Coordinates of C-alpha atoms and ligand atoms in Angstrom, one line a residue:
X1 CA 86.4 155.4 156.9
X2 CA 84.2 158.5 157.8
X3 CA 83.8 158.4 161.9
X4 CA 80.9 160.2 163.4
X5 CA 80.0 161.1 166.5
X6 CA 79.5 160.9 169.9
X7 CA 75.9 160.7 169.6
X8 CA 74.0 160.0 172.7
X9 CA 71.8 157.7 170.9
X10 CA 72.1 156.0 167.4
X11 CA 68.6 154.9 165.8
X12 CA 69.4 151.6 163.8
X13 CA 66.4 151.5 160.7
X14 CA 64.6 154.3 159.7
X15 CA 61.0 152.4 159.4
X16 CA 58.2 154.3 161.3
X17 CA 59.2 153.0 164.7
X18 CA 63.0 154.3 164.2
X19 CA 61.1 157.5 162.7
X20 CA 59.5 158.2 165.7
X21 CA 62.3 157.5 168.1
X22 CA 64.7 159.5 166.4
X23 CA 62.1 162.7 166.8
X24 CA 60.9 161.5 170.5
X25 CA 65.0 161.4 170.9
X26 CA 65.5 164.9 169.8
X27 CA 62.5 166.0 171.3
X28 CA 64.1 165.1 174.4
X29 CA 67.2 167.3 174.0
X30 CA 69.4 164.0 173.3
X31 CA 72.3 164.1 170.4
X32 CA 70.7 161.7 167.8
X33 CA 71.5 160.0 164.4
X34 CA 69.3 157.7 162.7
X35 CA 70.9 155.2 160.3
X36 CA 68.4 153.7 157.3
X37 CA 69.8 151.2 154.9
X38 CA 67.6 151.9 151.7
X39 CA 67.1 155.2 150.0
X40 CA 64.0 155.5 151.5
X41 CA 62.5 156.2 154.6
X42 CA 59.6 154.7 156.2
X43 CA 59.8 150.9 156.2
X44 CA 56.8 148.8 155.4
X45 CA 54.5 151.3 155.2
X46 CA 56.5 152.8 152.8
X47 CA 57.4 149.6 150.8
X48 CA 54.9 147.0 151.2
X49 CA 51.5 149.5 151.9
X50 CA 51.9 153.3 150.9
X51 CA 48.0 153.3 150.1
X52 CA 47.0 151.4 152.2
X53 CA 45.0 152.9 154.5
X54 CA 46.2 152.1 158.8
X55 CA 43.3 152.7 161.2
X56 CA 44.0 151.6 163.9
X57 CA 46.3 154.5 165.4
X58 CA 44.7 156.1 168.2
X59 CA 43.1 159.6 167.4
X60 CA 43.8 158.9 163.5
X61 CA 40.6 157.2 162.3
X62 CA 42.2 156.8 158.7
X63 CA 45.8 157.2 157.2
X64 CA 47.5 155.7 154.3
X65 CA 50.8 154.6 155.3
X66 CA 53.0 157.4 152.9
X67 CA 50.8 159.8 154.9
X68 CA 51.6 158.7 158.0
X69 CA 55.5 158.1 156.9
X70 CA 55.1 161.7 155.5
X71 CA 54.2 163.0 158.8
X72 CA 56.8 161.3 161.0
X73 CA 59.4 162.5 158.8
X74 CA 57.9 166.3 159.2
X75 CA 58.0 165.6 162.9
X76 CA 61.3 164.2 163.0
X77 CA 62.6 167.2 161.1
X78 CA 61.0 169.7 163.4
X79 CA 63.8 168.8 165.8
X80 CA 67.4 168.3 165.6
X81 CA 68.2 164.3 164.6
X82 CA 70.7 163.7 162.3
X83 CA 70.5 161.2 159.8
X84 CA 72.0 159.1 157.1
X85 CA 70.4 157.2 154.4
X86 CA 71.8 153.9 151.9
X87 CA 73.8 153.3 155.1
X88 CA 73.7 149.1 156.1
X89 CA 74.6 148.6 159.6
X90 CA 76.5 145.5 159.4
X91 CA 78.1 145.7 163.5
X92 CA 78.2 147.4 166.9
X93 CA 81.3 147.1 169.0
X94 CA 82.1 147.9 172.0
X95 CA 84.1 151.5 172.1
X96 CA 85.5 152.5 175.8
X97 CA 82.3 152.5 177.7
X98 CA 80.2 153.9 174.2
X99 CA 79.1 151.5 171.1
X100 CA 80.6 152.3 167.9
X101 CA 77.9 151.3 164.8
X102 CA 80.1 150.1 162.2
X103 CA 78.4 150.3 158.7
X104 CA 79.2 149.7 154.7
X105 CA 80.0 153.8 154.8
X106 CA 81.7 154.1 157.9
X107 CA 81.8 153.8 161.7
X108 CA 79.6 156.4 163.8
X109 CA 80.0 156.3 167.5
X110 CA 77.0 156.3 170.5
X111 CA 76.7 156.1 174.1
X112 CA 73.6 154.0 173.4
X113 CA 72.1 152.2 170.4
X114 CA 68.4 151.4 169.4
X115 CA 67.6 148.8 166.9
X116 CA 64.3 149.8 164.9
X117 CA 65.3 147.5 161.9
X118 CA 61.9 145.5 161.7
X119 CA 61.6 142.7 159.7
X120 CA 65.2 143.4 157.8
X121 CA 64.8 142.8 154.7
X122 CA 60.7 142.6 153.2
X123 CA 60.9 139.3 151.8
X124 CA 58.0 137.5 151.4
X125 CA 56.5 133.9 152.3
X126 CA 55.3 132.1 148.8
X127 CA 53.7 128.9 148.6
X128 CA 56.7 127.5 147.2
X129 CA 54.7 126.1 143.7
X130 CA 56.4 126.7 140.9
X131 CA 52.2 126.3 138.7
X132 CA 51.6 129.7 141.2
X133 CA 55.5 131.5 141.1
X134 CA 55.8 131.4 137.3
X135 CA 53.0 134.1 137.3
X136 CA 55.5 136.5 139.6
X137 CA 54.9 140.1 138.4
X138 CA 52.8 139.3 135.6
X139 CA 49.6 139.0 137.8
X140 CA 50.9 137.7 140.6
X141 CA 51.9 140.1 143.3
X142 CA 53.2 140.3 147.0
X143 CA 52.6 143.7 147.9
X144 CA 50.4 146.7 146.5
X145 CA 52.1 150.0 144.6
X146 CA 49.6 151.4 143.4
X147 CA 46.3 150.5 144.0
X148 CA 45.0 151.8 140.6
X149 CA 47.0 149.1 139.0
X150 CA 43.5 146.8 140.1
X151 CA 40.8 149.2 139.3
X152 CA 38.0 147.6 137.5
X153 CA 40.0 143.8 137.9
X154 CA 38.9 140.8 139.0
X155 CA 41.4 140.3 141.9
X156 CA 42.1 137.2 144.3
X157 CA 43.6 137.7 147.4
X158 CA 44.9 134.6 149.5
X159 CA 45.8 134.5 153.1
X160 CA 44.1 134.7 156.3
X161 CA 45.7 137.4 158.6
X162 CA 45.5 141.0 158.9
X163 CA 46.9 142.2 155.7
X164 CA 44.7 139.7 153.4
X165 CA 41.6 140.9 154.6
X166 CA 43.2 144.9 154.8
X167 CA 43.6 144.5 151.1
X168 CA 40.3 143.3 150.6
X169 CA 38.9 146.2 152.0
X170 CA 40.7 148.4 150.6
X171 CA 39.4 146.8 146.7
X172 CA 36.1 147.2 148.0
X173 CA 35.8 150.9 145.4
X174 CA 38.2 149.2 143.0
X175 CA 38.1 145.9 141.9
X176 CA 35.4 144.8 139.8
X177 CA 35.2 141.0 142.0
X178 CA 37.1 140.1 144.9
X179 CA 37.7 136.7 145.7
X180 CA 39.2 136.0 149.6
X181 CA 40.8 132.8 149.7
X182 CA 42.0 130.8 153.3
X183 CA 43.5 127.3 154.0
X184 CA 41.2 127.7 157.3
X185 CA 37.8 128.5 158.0
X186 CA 39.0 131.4 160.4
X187 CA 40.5 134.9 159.6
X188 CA 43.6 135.9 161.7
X189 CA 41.8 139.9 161.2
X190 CA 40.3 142.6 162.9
X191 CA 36.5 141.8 163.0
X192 CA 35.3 145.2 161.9
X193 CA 37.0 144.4 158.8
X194 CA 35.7 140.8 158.4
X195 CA 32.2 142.6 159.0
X196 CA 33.3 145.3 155.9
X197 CA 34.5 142.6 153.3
X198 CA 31.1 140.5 154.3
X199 CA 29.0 143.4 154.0
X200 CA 30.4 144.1 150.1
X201 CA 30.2 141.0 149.6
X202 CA 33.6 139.8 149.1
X203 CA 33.3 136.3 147.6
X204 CA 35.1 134.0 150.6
X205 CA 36.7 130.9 149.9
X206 CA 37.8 128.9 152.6
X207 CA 38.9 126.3 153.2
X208 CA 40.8 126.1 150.2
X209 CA 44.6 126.9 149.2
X210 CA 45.7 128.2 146.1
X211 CA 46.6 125.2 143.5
X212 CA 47.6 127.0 140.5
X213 CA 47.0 129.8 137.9
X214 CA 47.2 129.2 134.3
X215 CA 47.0 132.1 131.3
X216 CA 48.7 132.5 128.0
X217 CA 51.2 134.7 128.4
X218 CA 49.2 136.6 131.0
X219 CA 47.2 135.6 134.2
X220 CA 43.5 134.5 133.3
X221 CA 42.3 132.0 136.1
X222 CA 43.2 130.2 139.5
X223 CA 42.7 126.7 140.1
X224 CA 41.7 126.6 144.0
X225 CA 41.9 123.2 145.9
X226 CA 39.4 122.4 149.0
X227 CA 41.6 121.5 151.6
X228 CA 38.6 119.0 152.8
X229 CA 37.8 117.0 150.0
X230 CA 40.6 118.1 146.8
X231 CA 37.2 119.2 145.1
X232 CA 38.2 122.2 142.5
X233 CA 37.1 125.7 141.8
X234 CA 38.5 127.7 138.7
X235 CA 37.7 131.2 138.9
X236 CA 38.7 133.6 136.2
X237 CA 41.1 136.7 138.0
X238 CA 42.9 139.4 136.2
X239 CA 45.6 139.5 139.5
X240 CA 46.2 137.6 142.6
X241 CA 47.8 138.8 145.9
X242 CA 49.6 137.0 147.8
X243 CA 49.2 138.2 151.1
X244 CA 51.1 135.3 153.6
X245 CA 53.3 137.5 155.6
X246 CA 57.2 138.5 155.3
X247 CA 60.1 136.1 156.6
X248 CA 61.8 137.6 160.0
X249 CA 65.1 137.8 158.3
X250 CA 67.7 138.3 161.2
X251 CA 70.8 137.4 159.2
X252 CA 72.9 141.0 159.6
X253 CA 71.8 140.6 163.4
X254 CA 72.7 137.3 164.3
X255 CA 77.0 138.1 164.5
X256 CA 76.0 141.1 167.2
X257 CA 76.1 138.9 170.2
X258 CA 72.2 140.5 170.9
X259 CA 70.1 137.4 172.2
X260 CA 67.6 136.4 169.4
X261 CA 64.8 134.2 169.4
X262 CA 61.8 133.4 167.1
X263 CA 60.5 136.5 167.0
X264 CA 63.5 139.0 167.2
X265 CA 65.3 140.8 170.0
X266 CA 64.4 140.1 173.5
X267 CA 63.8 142.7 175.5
X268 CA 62.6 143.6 179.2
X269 CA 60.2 146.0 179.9
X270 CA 62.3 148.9 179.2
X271 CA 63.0 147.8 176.0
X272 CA 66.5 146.6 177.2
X273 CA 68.1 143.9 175.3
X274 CA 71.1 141.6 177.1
X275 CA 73.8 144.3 176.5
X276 CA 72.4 147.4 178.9
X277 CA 73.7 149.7 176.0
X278 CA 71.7 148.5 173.1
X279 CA 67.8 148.8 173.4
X280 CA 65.0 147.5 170.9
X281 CA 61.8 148.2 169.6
X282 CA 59.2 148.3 166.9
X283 CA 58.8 144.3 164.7
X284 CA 62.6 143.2 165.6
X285 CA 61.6 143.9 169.5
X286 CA 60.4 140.4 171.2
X287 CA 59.0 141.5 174.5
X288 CA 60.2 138.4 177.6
X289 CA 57.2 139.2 178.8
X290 CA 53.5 139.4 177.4
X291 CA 52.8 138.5 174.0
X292 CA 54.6 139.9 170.8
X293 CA 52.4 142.2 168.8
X294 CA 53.9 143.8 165.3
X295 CA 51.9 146.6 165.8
X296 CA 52.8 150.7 165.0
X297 CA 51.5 151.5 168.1
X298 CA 53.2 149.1 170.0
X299 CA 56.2 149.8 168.5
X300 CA 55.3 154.0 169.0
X301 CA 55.3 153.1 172.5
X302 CA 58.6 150.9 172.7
X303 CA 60.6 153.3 171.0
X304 CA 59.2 156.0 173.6
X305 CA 59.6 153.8 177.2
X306 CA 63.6 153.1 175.5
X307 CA 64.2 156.8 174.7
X308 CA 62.6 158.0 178.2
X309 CA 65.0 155.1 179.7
X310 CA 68.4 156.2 177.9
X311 CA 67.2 159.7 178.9
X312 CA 67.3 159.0 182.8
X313 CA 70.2 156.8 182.2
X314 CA 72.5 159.9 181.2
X315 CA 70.3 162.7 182.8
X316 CA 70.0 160.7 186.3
X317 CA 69.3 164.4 187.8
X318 CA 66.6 164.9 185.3
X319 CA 62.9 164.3 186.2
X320 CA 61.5 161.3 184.0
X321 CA 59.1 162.9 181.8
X322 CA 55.1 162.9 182.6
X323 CA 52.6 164.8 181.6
X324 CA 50.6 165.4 185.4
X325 CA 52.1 167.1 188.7
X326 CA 49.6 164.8 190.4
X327 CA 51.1 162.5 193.1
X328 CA 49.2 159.7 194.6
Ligands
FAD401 C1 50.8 144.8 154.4 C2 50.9 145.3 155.8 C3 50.0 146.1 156.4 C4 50.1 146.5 157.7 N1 49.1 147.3 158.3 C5 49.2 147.7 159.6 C6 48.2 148.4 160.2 O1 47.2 148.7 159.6 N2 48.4 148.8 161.5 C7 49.5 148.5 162.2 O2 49.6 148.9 163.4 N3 50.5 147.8 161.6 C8 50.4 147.4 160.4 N4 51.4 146.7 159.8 C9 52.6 146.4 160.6 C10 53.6 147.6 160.6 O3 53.8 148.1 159.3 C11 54.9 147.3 161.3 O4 54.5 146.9 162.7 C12 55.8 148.4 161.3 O5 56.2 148.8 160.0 C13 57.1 148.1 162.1 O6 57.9 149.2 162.0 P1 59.5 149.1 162.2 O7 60.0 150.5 162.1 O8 59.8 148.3 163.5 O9 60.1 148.2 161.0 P2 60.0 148.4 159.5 O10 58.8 149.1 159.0 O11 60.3 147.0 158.9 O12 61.3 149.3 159.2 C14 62.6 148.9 159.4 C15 63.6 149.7 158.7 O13 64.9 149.4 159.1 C16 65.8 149.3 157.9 N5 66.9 148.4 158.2 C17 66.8 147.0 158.3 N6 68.1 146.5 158.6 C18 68.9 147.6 158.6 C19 70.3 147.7 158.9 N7 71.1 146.6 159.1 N8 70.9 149.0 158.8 C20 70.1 150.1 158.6 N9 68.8 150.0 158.4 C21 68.2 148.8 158.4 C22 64.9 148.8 156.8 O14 65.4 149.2 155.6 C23 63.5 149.6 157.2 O15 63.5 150.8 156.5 C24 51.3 146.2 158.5 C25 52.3 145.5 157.9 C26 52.2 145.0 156.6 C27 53.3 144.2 155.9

């Protein structure tokens, strides 16, 4: 078994919140490996919306979310982090005072560990109906590739949060129709997008839920039920896109004795979790206080309060880091 180390800190998920810790890490002179499961760093950005376009970063009025995966990579290579890719994480163990991170290609050892995994695994939420799931891949998708795949396509998207009405926007130069569908009368969605899909005149359908879709062979129309009445409207659609959400899948996690609820890790407001050696932020991070928000730039700034913490914890003597001489 290959044994690395001592690191001072050992990034767990190489998403764009472990991304940016592991160059904030180095950036801060601090001995650091980052650990990424797939082959592929990035995360969700990378898997579920590399074309997608993220504006909502401060400073950064548009980015896709390769392009912003591209950059933090640059950025992380500009300083000295080590790291290691198709590399699971499967435990962390206590090691004489440091944490050793025991994975399925060896054991690499840390005086302090920070969990970046996200969501685990991107699996999806489905309706569960076998008339919709039988059209899986041949029309019926969870996440966008390649946005080209829809140009000139009559598309449906269903779901009422942020990423629904994100991919609506983003068909507005593509498809030929778009067709929003909702269980309620309410988007869960930045209203300056609402305003967008309105303005093109995305058709809305709500409240309704997705019944079924029928084709020969391949996709040709959805059957969508009024949640009010059960009244029926068929709509012809060349793709759907299922856009519910991904399950929090905390599986690997659960045998680390970290303390889990709902929503992931807690942590205090240094990003602390119950053992004062392992830290988390980014989607896994569950705040005890304040509400939980799977934002990047929340997640920027978690990873950046829990490197500036293990800093001081092993630099005591070193100033914590600001950016102003100016004392009050
Ligand atoms: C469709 C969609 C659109 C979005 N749009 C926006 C947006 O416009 N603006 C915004 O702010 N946010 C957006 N988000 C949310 C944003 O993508 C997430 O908040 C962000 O990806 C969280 O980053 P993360 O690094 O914490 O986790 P993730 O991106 O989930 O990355 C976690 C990484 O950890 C790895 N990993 C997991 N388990 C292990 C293990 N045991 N060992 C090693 N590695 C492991 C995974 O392989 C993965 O690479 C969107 C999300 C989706 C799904």
């Amino acid at each position: 078994m290959e044994n690395k180390g001592n690191y001072d800190v050992i990034v767990i998920g190489g998403g764009p919140i472990g991304l940016w810790a592991s160059y904030y890490s180095g950036f801060r002179g601090l001995k650091t490996l980052l650990v990424e499961a797939s082959d592929t760093l990035g995360g969700q950005a990378i898997y579920l919306y590399p074309q997608k376009e993220i504006t909502d970063l401060p400073g950064i009025p548009a980015i896709t979310g390769k392009e912003l995966v591209d950059n933090l990579v640059l950025q992380m290579n500009s300083v000295q982090v080590d790291s290691v890719l198709q590399t699971k994480v499967t435990s962390i163990l206590d090691d004489n005072g440091n944490k050793a991170v025991i994975t399925d290609k060896g054991k690499f050892e840390g005086k302090y560990v920070l969990l970046t995994p996200g969501i685990g695994n991107f699996v999806p939420n489905k309706l569960g109906n076998p008339q919709v799931e039988r059209f899986e891949n041949h029309g019926l998708y969870y996440y966008v590739k390649n946005k080209e795949d829809f140009r000139n396509k009559s598309v449906m998207i269903v779901g009422g949060g942020d990423s629904a009405v994100d991919w609506a926007v983003e068909m507005i130069n593509i498809a030929r129709e778009i067709y929003l569908v909702h269980r309620r009368d309410e988007f869960r969605a930045a209203e300056a997008n609402i305003k967008k899909i309105i303005q093109a005149g995305v058709k809305i359908f709500t409240p309704y839920i997705l019944d079924s879709l029928t084709g020969d062979g391949k996709l040709e129309k959805a059957v969508l039920k009024k949640t009010t009445d059960s009244s029926q409207a068929v709509i012809n659609v060349d793709s759907v896109l299922l856009m519910l959400g991904y399950k929090l899948d905390l599986s690997t996690i659960k045998g680390w004795n970290i303390n889990l609820g709902q929503d992931g890790i807690f942590i205090d407001a240094n990003c602390i979790t119950n053992d004062p050696r392992i830290l988390g932020a980014g989607d896994i991070a569950s705040p005890r206080e304040g509400i939980k928000q799977k934002l990047l730039v929340i997640g920027f700034a978690q990873a950046t309060t829990a490197i500036n913490y293990i800093s001081k914890a092993l630099r005591p003597s070193y100033p914590t880091f600001v950016h102003s001489t100016t004392k009050s």
